[in-house]
């Protein structure tokens, strides 16, 4: 995740599958571009044919060829600048799916700096991933029974193949950097972030309390947290609360006060302030523009 950028919630993209499925696949788009956006689910693109295939993830722009892969991890800014979308394959996977297994969370952390796999640079790896992707395509578009389960199993195989090629990819992954942590540290941090996501209304979600829960010092927690998530703790916590708030705003039977409370905001003024700072509008205005008009 690009640590320098400010998260822009006006570019947040919501697909229905995000709340009901763990996996989605699509293809056949006529338009050659798609604006800069982000979402809470991950996205993998198998690049299609054509002389021009330009993609952007965070601040980096990539000129790719048929058979290359683009990976946008959850909550990363990305765009299709100019590329074949008719014959490319787009796989989207729920962030909740990644959080189901520690090994998947670990792989996502290790590979968070990897955004492209080029067939000319890593031919054997790209071919292995292409074969798995084609299996997912055949299963998903067949509409058969248990297609989501089967595709998720193949997605895990996709991730395992990446991990098997870790040494080959190590120069691109920065594995020797200070941002690489042992499994025990990652488990502690993931335990804390899972606790927060499931307990947004808890009395004390302060950084000090979470550091104590993780069993490490507050300063070390702060440093690790920023390295792993790309943002400081308070910014990340507001992001998680905002994700919950935007989800709850889709329920028209909930008042704005209830939305604020269940999202973990201690008062309506703080909820309104954070919401406006991040989205450029009030919660009620967002509900009118993006929910009621759907």
C-alpha positions as protocol buffer text, in pm:
chain_id: "A"
residue {
  index: 1
  type: UNK
  ca { x: 0 y: 0 z: 0 }
}
residue {
  index: 2
  type: UNK
  ca { x: 131 y: 345 z: -89 }
}
residue {
  index: 3
  type: UNK
  ca { x: 209 y: 510 z: 242 }
}
residue {
  index: 4
  type: UNK
  ca { x: 214 y: 863 z: 105 }
}
residue {
  index: 5
  type: UNK
  ca { x: -135 y: 887 z: -33 }
}
residue {
  index: 6
  type: UNK
  ca { x: -440 y: 1011 z: 153 }
}
residue {
  index: 7
  type: UNK
  ca { x: -733 y: 771 z: 131 }
}
residue {
  index: 8
  type: UNK
  ca { x: -1004 y: 932 z: -83 }
}
residue {
  index: 9
  type: UNK
  ca { x: -1344 y: 786 z: 2 }
}
residue {
  index: 10
  type: UNK
  ca { x: -1500 y: 962 z: -295 }
}
residue {
  index: 11
  type: UNK
  ca { x: -1317 y: 706 z: -509 }
}
residue {
  index: 12
  type: UNK
  ca { x: -1446 y: 410 z: -310 }
}
residue {
  index: 13
  type: UNK
  ca { x: -1612 y: 155 z: -537 }
}
residue {
  index: 14
  type: UNK
  ca { x: -1878 y: -85 z: -411 }
}
residue {
  index: 15
  type: UNK
  ca { x: -1982 y: -404 z: -590 }
}
residue {
  index: 16
  type: UNK
  ca { x: -2274 y: -606 z: -462 }
}
residue {
  index: 17
  type: UNK
  ca { x: -2062 y: -922 z: -449 }
}
residue {
  index: 18
  type: UNK
  ca { x: -1849 y: -764 z: -177 }
}
residue {
  index: 19
  type: UNK
  ca { x: -2115 y: -829 z: 85 }
}
residue {
  index: 20
  type: UNK
  ca { x: -2252 y: -1157 z: -45 }
}
residue {
  index: 21
  type: UNK
  ca { x: -1968 y: -1350 z: -212 }
}
residue {
  index: 22
  type: UNK
  ca { x: -1600 y: -1421 z: -170 }
}
residue {
  index: 23
  type: UNK
  ca { x: -1514 y: -1436 z: -541 }
}
residue {
  index: 24
  type: UNK
  ca { x: -1620 y: -1273 z: -865 }
}
residue {
  index: 25
  type: UNK
  ca { x: -1490 y: -1285 z: -1221 }
}
residue {
  index: 26
  type: UNK
  ca { x: -1575 y: -1067 z: -1520 }
}
residue {
  index: 27
  type: UNK
  ca { x: -1466 y: -990 z: -1876 }
}
residue {
  index: 28
  type: UNK
  ca { x: -1592 y: -840 z: -2201 }
}
residue {
  index: 29
  type: UNK
  ca { x: -1580 y: -467 z: -2120 }
}
residue {
  index: 30
  type: UNK
  ca { x: -1586 y: -242 z: -2428 }
}
residue {
  index: 31
  type: UNK
  ca { x: -1432 y: 64 z: -2261 }
}
residue {
  index: 32
  type: UNK
  ca { x: -1053 y: 71 z: -2259 }
}
residue {
  index: 33
  type: UNK
  ca { x: -1013 y: 270 z: -1938 }
}
residue {
  index: 34
  type: UNK
  ca { x: -1147 y: 291 z: -1585 }
}
residue {
  index: 35
  type: UNK
  ca { x: -1092 y: 583 z: -1349 }
}
residue {
  index: 36
  type: UNK
  ca { x: -874 y: 575 z: -1037 }
}
residue {
  index: 37
  type: UNK
  ca { x: -1061 y: 408 z: -751 }
}
residue {
  index: 38
  type: UNK
  ca { x: -1019 y: 172 z: -456 }
}
residue {
  index: 39
  type: UNK
  ca { x: -1227 y: -86 z: -273 }
}
residue {
  index: 40
  type: UNK
  ca { x: -1206 y: -317 z: 25 }
}
residue {
  index: 41
  type: UNK
  ca { x: -1168 y: -628 z: -192 }
}
residue {
  index: 42
  type: UNK
  ca { x: -864 y: -734 z: -392 }
}
residue {
  index: 43
  type: UNK
  ca { x: -842 y: -751 z: -770 }
}
residue {
  index: 44
  type: UNK
  ca { x: -627 y: -953 z: -1010 }
}
residue {
  index: 45
  type: UNK
  ca { x: -628 y: -885 z: -1385 }
}
residue {
  index: 46
  type: UNK
  ca { x: -496 y: -1120 z: -1651 }
}
residue {
  index: 47
  type: UNK
  ca { x: -395 y: -876 z: -1924 }
}
residue {
  index: 48
  type: UNK
  ca { x: -553 y: -923 z: -2266 }
}
residue {
  index: 49
  type: UNK
  ca { x: -407 y: -880 z: -2617 }
}
residue {
  index: 50
  type: UNK
  ca { x: -329 y: -555 z: -2794 }
}
residue {
  index: 51
  type: UNK
  ca { x: -40 y: -318 z: -2849 }
}
residue {
  index: 52
  type: UNK
  ca { x: -135 y: -93 z: -2557 }
}
residue {
  index: 53
  type: UNK
  ca { x: -205 y: -215 z: -2204 }
}
residue {
  index: 54
  type: UNK
  ca { x: -137 y: 51 z: -1942 }
}
residue {
  index: 55
  type: UNK
  ca { x: -236 y: 12 z: -1577 }
}
residue {
  index: 56
  type: UNK
  ca { x: -172 y: 214 z: -1263 }
}
residue {
  index: 57
  type: UNK
  ca { x: -150 y: 90 z: -903 }
}
residue {
  index: 58
  type: UNK
  ca { x: -87 y: 350 z: -634 }
}
residue {
  index: 59
  type: UNK
  ca { x: 172 y: 587 z: -785 }
}
residue {
  index: 60
  type: UNK
  ca { x: 326 y: 343 z: -1036 }
}
residue {
  index: 61
  type: UNK
  ca { x: 225 y: 307 z: -1401 }
}
residue {
  index: 62
  type: UNK
  ca { x: 288 y: -19 z: -1586 }
}
residue {
  index: 63
  type: UNK
  ca { x: 299 y: -87 z: -1960 }
}
residue {
  index: 64
  type: UNK
  ca { x: 217 y: -455 z: -1995 }
}
residue {
  index: 65
  type: UNK
  ca { x: 164 y: -725 z: -2256 }
}
residue {
  index: 66
  type: UNK
  ca { x: -79 y: -1012 z: -2301 }
}
residue {
  index: 67
  type: UNK
  ca { x: -29 y: -1276 z: -2033 }
}
residue {
  index: 68
  type: UNK
  ca { x: 96 y: -1037 z: -1765 }
}
residue {
  index: 69
  type: UNK
  ca { x: -88 y: -1007 z: -1433 }
}
residue {
  index: 70
  type: UNK
  ca { x: -188 y: -696 z: -1238 }
}
residue {
  index: 71
  type: UNK
  ca { x: -255 y: -724 z: -863 }
}
residue {
  index: 72
  type: UNK
  ca { x: -433 y: -453 z: -663 }
}
residue {
  index: 73
  type: UNK
  ca { x: -449 y: -558 z: -300 }
}
residue {
  index: 74
  type: UNK
  ca { x: -747 y: -447 z: -84 }
}
residue {
  index: 75
  type: UNK
  ca { x: -769 y: -70 z: -34 }
}
residue {
  index: 76
  type: UNK
  ca { x: -506 y: 19 z: -296 }
}
residue {
  index: 77
  type: UNK
  ca { x: -568 y: 294 z: -548 }
}
residue {
  index: 78
  type: UNK
  ca { x: -564 y: 163 z: -904 }
}
residue {
  index: 79
  type: UNK
  ca { x: -681 y: 252 z: -1255 }
}
residue {
  index: 80
  type: UNK
  ca { x: -693 y: 115 z: -1607 }
}
residue {
  index: 81
  type: UNK
  ca { x: -533 y: 391 z: -1813 }
}
residue {
  index: 82
  type: UNK
  ca { x: -566 y: 235 z: -2159 }
}
residue {
  index: 83
  type: UNK
  ca { x: -595 y: -139 z: -2207 }
}
residue {
  index: 84
  type: UNK
  ca { x: -784 y: -422 z: -2370 }
}
residue {
  index: 85
  type: UNK
  ca { x: -1076 y: -496 z: -2139 }
}
residue {
  index: 86
  type: UNK
  ca { x: -1275 y: -709 z: -2381 }
}
residue {
  index: 87
  type: UNK
  ca { x: -1047 y: -1012 z: -2360 }
}
residue {
  index: 88
  type: UNK
  ca { x: -883 y: -951 z: -2023 }
}
residue {
  index: 89
  type: UNK
  ca { x: -1002 y: -1141 z: -1717 }
}
residue {
  index: 90
  type: UNK
  ca { x: -1078 y: -962 z: -1390 }
}
residue {
  index: 91
  type: UNK
  ca { x: -1086 y: -1159 z: -1065 }
}
residue {
  index: 92
  type: UNK
  ca { x: -1212 y: -993 z: -746 }
}
residue {
  index: 93
  type: UNK
  ca { x: -1184 y: -1151 z: -404 }
}
residue {
  index: 94
  type: UNK
  ca { x: -1327 y: -1043 z: -70 }
}
residue {
  index: 95
  type: UNK
  ca { x: -1099 y: -903 z: 197 }
}
residue {
  index: 96
  type: UNK
  ca { x: -1297 y: -1117 z: 442 }
}
residue {
  index: 97
  type: UNK
  ca { x: -1187 y: -1425 z: 247 }
}
residue {
  index: 98
  type: UNK
  ca { x: -821 y: -1332 z: 293 }
}
residue {
  index: 99
  type: UNK
  ca { x: -880 y: -1287 z: 664 }
}
residue {
  index: 100
  type: UNK
  ca { x: -1014 y: -1642 z: 706 }
}
residue {
  index: 101
  type: UNK
  ca { x: -666 y: -1801 z: 719 }
}
residue {
  index: 102
  type: UNK
  ca { x: -346 y: -1673 z: 872 }
}
residue {
  index: 103
  type: UNK
  ca { x: -141 y: -1803 z: 580 }
}
residue {
  index: 104
  type: UNK
  ca { x: -346 y: -1595 z: 335 }
}
residue {
  index: 105
  type: UNK
  ca { x: -298 y: -1287 z: 553 }
}
residue {
  index: 106
  type: UNK
  ca { x: 74 y: -1358 z: 572 }
}
residue {
  index: 107
  type: UNK
  ca { x: 103 y: -1397 z: 195 }
}
residue {
  index: 108
  type: UNK
  ca { x: -85 y: -1071 z: 139 }
}
residue {
  index: 109
  type: UNK
  ca { x: 154 y: -895 z: 375 }
}
residue {
  index: 110
  type: UNK
  ca { x: 465 y: -1040 z: 212 }
}
residue {
  index: 111
  type: UNK
  ca { x: 343 y: -965 z: -139 }
}
residue {
  index: 112
  type: UNK
  ca { x: 190 y: -624 z: -69 }
}
residue {
  index: 113
  type: UNK
  ca { x: 463 y: -455 z: -281 }
}
residue {
  index: 114
  type: UNK
  ca { x: 404 y: -687 z: -578 }
}
residue {
  index: 115
  type: UNK
  ca { x: 163 y: -539 z: -831 }
}
residue {
  index: 116
  type: UNK
  ca { x: 264 y: -693 z: -1163 }
}
residue {
  index: 117
  type: UNK
  ca { x: 389 y: -1032 z: -1277 }
}
residue {
  index: 118
  type: UNK
  ca { x: 541 y: -1003 z: -1624 }
}
residue {
  index: 119
  type: UNK
  ca { x: 540 y: -1303 z: -1850 }
}
residue {
  index: 120
  type: UNK
  ca { x: 872 y: -1200 z: -2008 }
}
residue {
  index: 121
  type: UNK
  ca { x: 1043 y: -1171 z: -1668 }
}
residue {
  index: 122
  type: UNK
  ca { x: 879 y: -1468 z: -1493 }
}
residue {
  index: 123
  type: UNK
  ca { x: 760 y: -1699 z: -1775 }
}
residue {
  index: 124
  type: UNK
  ca { x: 724 y: -2017 z: -1568 }
}
residue {
  index: 125
  type: UNK
  ca { x: 537 y: -1842 z: -1287 }
}
residue {
  index: 126
  type: UNK
  ca { x: 310 y: -1649 z: -1524 }
}
residue {
  index: 127
  type: UNK
  ca { x: 220 y: -1968 z: -1709 }
}
residue {
  index: 128
  type: UNK
  ca { x: 135 y: -2152 z: -1387 }
}
residue {
  index: 129
  type: UNK
  ca { x: -87 y: -1864 z: -1277 }
}
residue {
  index: 130
  type: UNK
  ca { x: -250 y: -1845 z: -1620 }
}
residue {
  index: 131
  type: UNK
  ca { x: -346 y: -2213 z: -1607 }
}
residue {
  index: 132
  type: UNK
  ca { x: -508 y: -2169 z: -1264 }
}
residue {
  index: 133
  type: UNK
  ca { x: -687 y: -1856 z: -1387 }
}
residue {
  index: 134
  type: UNK
  ca { x: -824 y: -2042 z: -1689 }
}
residue {
  index: 135
  type: UNK
  ca { x: -957 y: -2312 z: -1457 }
}
residue {
  index: 136
  type: UNK
  ca { x: -1132 y: -2043 z: -1251 }
}
residue {
  index: 137
  type: UNK
  ca { x: -1274 y: -1892 z: -1570 }
}
residue {
  index: 138
  type: UNK
  ca { x: -1416 y: -2221 z: -1692 }
}
residue {
  index: 139
  type: UNK
  ca { x: -1570 y: -2300 z: -1354 }
}
residue {
  index: 140
  type: UNK
  ca { x: -1707 y: -1953 z: -1286 }
}
residue {
  index: 141
  type: UNK
  ca { x: -1872 y: -1897 z: -1623 }
}
residue {
  index: 142
  type: UNK
  ca { x: -2014 y: -2250 z: -1635 }
}
residue {
  index: 143
  type: UNK
  ca { x: -2259 y: -2150 z: -1361 }
}
residue {
  index: 144
  type: UNK
  ca { x: -2234 y: -2495 z: -1208 }
}
residue {
  index: 145
  type: UNK
  ca { x: -2287 y: -2597 z: -848 }
}
residue {
  index: 146
  type: UNK
  ca { x: -2035 y: -2482 z: -588 }
}
residue {
  index: 147
  type: UNK
  ca { x: -1858 y: -2256 z: -838 }
}
residue {
  index: 148
  type: UNK
  ca { x: -1766 y: -2000 z: -571 }
}
residue {
  index: 149
  type: UNK
  ca { x: -1615 y: -2266 z: -345 }
}
residue {
  index: 150
  type: UNK
  ca { x: -1419 y: -2419 z: -633 }
}
residue {
  index: 151
  type: UNK
  ca { x: -1291 y: -2079 z: -746 }
}
residue {
  index: 152
  type: UNK
  ca { x: -1185 y: -1989 z: -391 }
}
residue {
  index: 153
  type: UNK
  ca { x: -992 y: -2316 z: -371 }
}
residue {
  index: 154
  type: UNK
  ca { x: -817 y: -2225 z: -696 }
}
residue {
  index: 155
  type: UNK
  ca { x: -754 y: -1873 z: -569 }
}
residue {
  index: 156
  type: UNK
  ca { x: -576 y: -2025 z: -270 }
}
residue {
  index: 157
  type: UNK
  ca { x: -371 y: -2233 z: -517 }
}
residue {
  index: 158
  type: UNK
  ca { x: -291 y: -1906 z: -700 }
}
residue {
  index: 159
  type: UNK
  ca { x: -158 y: -1760 z: -374 }
}
residue {
  index: 160
  type: UNK
  ca { x: 38 y: -2077 z: -295 }
}
residue {
  index: 161
  type: UNK
  ca { x: 206 y: -2065 z: -636 }
}
residue {
  index: 162
  type: UNK
  ca { x: 310 y: -1707 z: -563 }
}
residue {
  index: 163
  type: UNK
  ca { x: 455 y: -1817 z: -231 }
}
residue {
  index: 164
  type: UNK
  ca { x: 644 y: -2105 z: -392 }
}
residue {
  index: 165
  type: UNK
  ca { x: 822 y: -1849 z: -612 }
}
residue {
  index: 166
  type: UNK
  ca { x: 908 y: -1615 z: -324 }
}
residue {
  index: 167
  type: UNK
  ca { x: 1284 y: -1646 z: -371 }
}
residue {
  index: 168
  type: UNK
  ca { x: 1251 y: -1566 z: -741 }
}
residue {
  index: 169
  type: UNK
  ca { x: 1038 y: -1261 z: -662 }
}
residue {
  index: 170
  type: UNK
  ca { x: 1239 y: -1146 z: -359 }
}
residue {
  index: 171
  type: UNK
  ca { x: 1403 y: -845 z: -535 }
}
residue {
  index: 172
  type: UNK
  ca { x: 1056 y: -709 z: -613 }
}
residue {
  index: 173
  type: UNK
  ca { x: 920 y: -791 z: -268 }
}
residue {
  index: 174
  type: UNK
  ca { x: 1190 y: -618 z: -60 }
}
residue {
  index: 175
  type: UNK
  ca { x: 1201 y: -918 z: 171 }
}
residue {
  index: 176
  type: UNK
  ca { x: 1514 y: -796 z: 341 }
}
residue {
  index: 177
  type: UNK
  ca { x: 1360 y: -463 z: 435 }
}
residue {
  index: 178
  type: UNK
  ca { x: 1286 y: -357 z: 789 }
}
residue {
  index: 179
  type: UNK
  ca { x: 916 y: -392 z: 709 }
}
residue {
  index: 180
  type: UNK
  ca { x: 933 y: -773 z: 700 }
}
residue {
  index: 181
  type: UNK
  ca { x: 819 y: -931 z: 1027 }
}
residue {
  index: 182
  type: UNK
  ca { x: 819 y: -1275 z: 1181 }
}
residue {
  index: 183
  type: UNK
  ca { x: 499 y: -1480 z: 1178 }
}
residue {
  index: 184
  type: UNK
  ca { x: 450 y: -1430 z: 1554 }
}
residue {
  index: 185
  type: UNK
  ca { x: 448 y: -1051 z: 1518 }
}
residue {
  index: 186
  type: UNK
  ca { x: 211 y: -1074 z: 1221 }
}
residue {
  index: 187
  type: UNK
  ca { x: -24 y: -1299 z: 1420 }
}
residue {
  index: 188
  type: UNK
  ca { x: -36 y: -1047 z: 1703 }
}
residue {
  index: 189
  type: UNK
  ca { x: -109 y: -755 z: 1473 }
}
residue {
  index: 190
  type: UNK
  ca { x: -374 y: -948 z: 1283 }
}
residue {
  index: 191
  type: UNK
  ca { x: -534 y: -1055 z: 1610 }
}
residue {
  index: 192
  type: UNK
  ca { x: -558 y: -688 z: 1709 }
}
residue {
  index: 193
  type: UNK
  ca { x: -697 y: -569 z: 1374 }
}
residue {
  index: 194
  type: UNK
  ca { x: -953 y: -852 z: 1372 }
}
residue {
  index: 195
  type: UNK
  ca { x: -1058 y: -758 z: 1724 }
}
residue {
  index: 196
  type: UNK
  ca { x: -1106 y: -395 z: 1622 }
}
residue {
  index: 197
  type: UNK
  ca { x: -1311 y: -480 z: 1313 }
}
residue {
  index: 198
  type: UNK
  ca { x: -1543 y: -697 z: 1524 }
}
residue {
  index: 199
  type: UNK
  ca { x: -1563 y: -463 z: 1823 }
}
residue {
  index: 200
  type: UNK
  ca { x: -1592 y: -109 z: 1690 }
}
residue {
  index: 201
  type: UNK
  ca { x: -1818 y: -13 z: 1980 }
}
residue {
  index: 202
  type: UNK
  ca { x: -1570 y: -126 z: 2248 }
}
residue {
  index: 203
  type: UNK
  ca { x: -1495 y: 127 z: 2521 }
}
residue {
  index: 204
  type: UNK
  ca { x: -1119 y: 142 z: 2462 }
}
residue {
  index: 205
  type: UNK
  ca { x: -967 y: 103 z: 2118 }
}
residue {
  index: 206
  type: UNK
  ca { x: -679 y: 335 z: 2188 }
}
residue {
  index: 207
  type: UNK
  ca { x: -338 y: 258 z: 2043 }
}
residue {
  index: 208
  type: UNK
  ca { x: -204 y: 196 z: 2393 }
}
residue {
  index: 209
  type: UNK
  ca { x: -477 y: -56 z: 2471 }
}
residue {
  index: 210
  type: UNK
  ca { x: -420 y: -238 z: 2141 }
}
residue {
  index: 211
  type: UNK
  ca { x: -43 y: -246 z: 2199 }
}
residue {
  index: 212
  type: UNK
  ca { x: -108 y: -401 z: 2539 }
}
residue {
  index: 213
  type: UNK
  ca { x: -338 y: -658 z: 2378 }
}
residue {
  index: 214
  type: UNK
  ca { x: -62 y: -745 z: 2130 }
}
residue {
  index: 215
  type: UNK
  ca { x: 190 y: -773 z: 2412 }
}
residue {
  index: 216
  type: UNK
  ca { x: 434 y: -517 z: 2271 }
}
residue {
  index: 217
  type: UNK
  ca { x: 532 y: -161 z: 2358 }
}
residue {
  index: 218
  type: UNK
  ca { x: 325 y: 129 z: 2231 }
}
residue {
  index: 219
  type: UNK
  ca { x: 614 y: 274 z: 2027 }
}
residue {
  index: 220
  type: UNK
  ca { x: 695 y: -61 z: 1864 }
}
residue {
  index: 221
  type: UNK
  ca { x: 325 y: -119 z: 1793 }
}
residue {
  index: 222
  type: UNK
  ca { x: 299 y: 224 z: 1630 }
}
residue {
  index: 223
  type: UNK
  ca { x: 600 y: 161 z: 1407 }
}
residue {
  index: 224
  type: UNK
  ca { x: 491 y: -189 z: 1303 }
}
residue {
  index: 225
  type: UNK
  ca { x: 133 y: -79 z: 1243 }
}
residue {
  index: 226
  type: UNK
  ca { x: 234 y: 198 z: 1005 }
}
residue {
  index: 227
  type: UNK
  ca { x: 475 y: -28 z: 817 }
}
residue {
  index: 228
  type: UNK
  ca { x: 212 y: -299 z: 772 }
}
residue {
  index: 229
  type: UNK
  ca { x: -92 y: -85 z: 689 }
}
residue {
  index: 230
  type: UNK
  ca { x: 76 y: 214 z: 528 }
}
residue {
  index: 231
  type: UNK
  ca { x: -96 y: 461 z: 763 }
}
residue {
  index: 232
  type: UNK
  ca { x: -91 y: 560 z: 1127 }
}
residue {
  index: 233
  type: UNK
  ca { x: -323 y: 394 z: 1377 }
}
residue {
  index: 234
  type: UNK
  ca { x: -580 y: 673 z: 1411 }
}
residue {
  index: 235
  type: UNK
  ca { x: -610 y: 709 z: 1032 }
}
residue {
  index: 236
  type: UNK
  ca { x: -658 y: 334 z: 991 }
}
residue {
  index: 237
  type: UNK
  ca { x: -917 y: 320 z: 1270 }
}
residue {
  index: 238
  type: UNK
  ca { x: -1116 y: 601 z: 1108 }
}
residue {
  index: 239
  type: UNK
  ca { x: -1095 y: 418 z: 776 }
}
residue {
  index: 240
  type: UNK
  ca { x: -1241 y: 101 z: 932 }
}
residue {
  index: 241
  type: UNK
  ca { x: -1515 y: 305 z: 1102 }
}
residue {
  index: 242
  type: UNK
  ca { x: -1591 y: 477 z: 772 }
}
residue {
  index: 243
  type: UNK
  ca { x: -1619 y: 142 z: 594 }
}
residue {
  index: 244
  type: UNK
  ca { x: -1870 y: 30 z: 857 }
}
residue {
  index: 245
  type: UNK
  ca { x: -2058 y: 359 z: 839 }
}
residue {
  index: 246
  type: UNK
  ca { x: -2094 y: 349 z: 460 }
}
residue {
  index: 247
  type: UNK
  ca { x: -2221 y: -7 z: 488 }
}
residue {
  index: 248
  type: UNK
  ca { x: -2475 y: 88 z: 757 }
}
residue {
  index: 249
  type: UNK
  ca { x: -2592 y: 394 z: 564 }
}
residue {
  index: 250
  type: UNK
  ca { x: -2739 y: 156 z: 306 }
}
residue {
  index: 251
  type: UNK
  ca { x: -2994 y: 52 z: 570 }
}
residue {
  index: 252
  type: UNK
  ca { x: -3256 y: 324 z: 547 }
}
residue {
  index: 253
  type: UNK
  ca { x: -3423 y: 204 z: 867 }
}
residue {
  index: 254
  type: UNK
  ca { x: -3118 y: 317 z: 1069 }
}
residue {
  index: 255
  type: UNK
  ca { x: -3090 y: 675 z: 1189 }
}
residue {
  index: 256
  type: UNK
  ca { x: -2765 y: 867 z: 1143 }
}
residue {
  index: 257
  type: UNK
  ca { x: -2717 y: 854 z: 1520 }
}
residue {
  index: 258
  type: UNK
  ca { x: -2741 y: 474 z: 1513 }
}
residue {
  index: 259
  type: UNK
  ca { x: -2500 y: 458 z: 1219 }
}
residue {
  index: 260
  type: UNK
  ca { x: -2249 y: 671 z: 1410 }
}
residue {
  index: 261
  type: UNK
  ca { x: -2287 y: 465 z: 1727 }
}
residue {
  index: 262
  type: UNK
  ca { x: -2252 y: 123 z: 1561 }
}
residue {
  index: 263
  type: UNK
  ca { x: -1951 y: 248 z: 1364 }
}
residue {
  index: 264
  type: UNK
  ca { x: -1773 y: 334 z: 1687 }
}
residue {
  index: 265
  type: UNK
  ca { x: -1794 y: 712 z: 1680 }
}
residue {
  index: 266
  type: UNK
  ca { x: -1843 y: 860 z: 2025 }
}
residue {
  index: 267
  type: UNK
  ca { x: -2054 y: 1155 z: 1912 }
}
residue {
  index: 268
  type: UNK
  ca { x: -2247 y: 1285 z: 1612 }
}
residue {
  index: 269
  type: UNK
  ca { x: -2014 y: 1587 z: 1573 }
}
residue {
  index: 270
  type: UNK
  ca { x: -1705 y: 1363 z: 1550 }
}
residue {
  index: 271
  type: UNK
  ca { x: -1886 y: 1132 z: 1307 }
}
residue {
  index: 272
  type: UNK
  ca { x: -1990 y: 1426 z: 1088 }
}
residue {
  index: 273
  type: UNK
  ca { x: -1641 y: 1578 z: 1099 }
}
residue {
  index: 274
  type: UNK
  ca { x: -1456 y: 1259 z: 1001 }
}
residue {
  index: 275
  type: UNK
  ca { x: -1716 y: 1173 z: 737 }
}
residue {
  index: 276
  type: UNK
  ca { x: -1693 y: 1519 z: 579 }
}
residue {
  index: 277
  type: UNK
  ca { x: -1313 y: 1522 z: 592 }
}
residue {
  index: 278
  type: UNK
  ca { x: -1292 y: 1190 z: 412 }
}
residue {
  index: 279
  type: UNK
  ca { x: -1585 y: 1211 z: 172 }
}
residue {
  index: 280
  type: UNK
  ca { x: -1631 y: 1583 z: 124 }
}
residue {
  index: 281
  type: UNK
  ca { x: -1997 y: 1564 z: 225 }
}
residue {
  index: 282
  type: UNK
  ca { x: -2222 y: 1498 z: 523 }
}
residue {
  index: 283
  type: UNK
  ca { x: -2347 y: 1142 z: 599 }
}
residue {
  index: 284
  type: UNK
  ca { x: -2705 y: 1237 z: 512 }
}
residue {
  index: 285
  type: UNK
  ca { x: -2595 y: 1380 z: 179 }
}
residue {
  index: 286
  type: UNK
  ca { x: -2399 y: 1064 z: 103 }
}
residue {
  index: 287
  type: UNK
  ca { x: -2704 y: 853 z: 178 }
}
residue {
  index: 288
  type: UNK
  ca { x: -2915 y: 1065 z: -59 }
}
residue {
  index: 289
  type: UNK
  ca { x: -2661 y: 1065 z: -342 }
}
residue {
  index: 290
  type: UNK
  ca { x: -2520 y: 713 z: -329 }
}
residue {
  index: 291
  type: UNK
  ca { x: -2779 y: 497 z: -156 }
}
residue {
  index: 292
  type: UNK
  ca { x: -3130 y: 623 z: -215 }
}
residue {
  index: 293
  type: UNK
  ca { x: -3066 y: 683 z: -587 }
}
residue {
  index: 294
  type: UNK
  ca { x: -2956 y: 323 z: -649 }
}
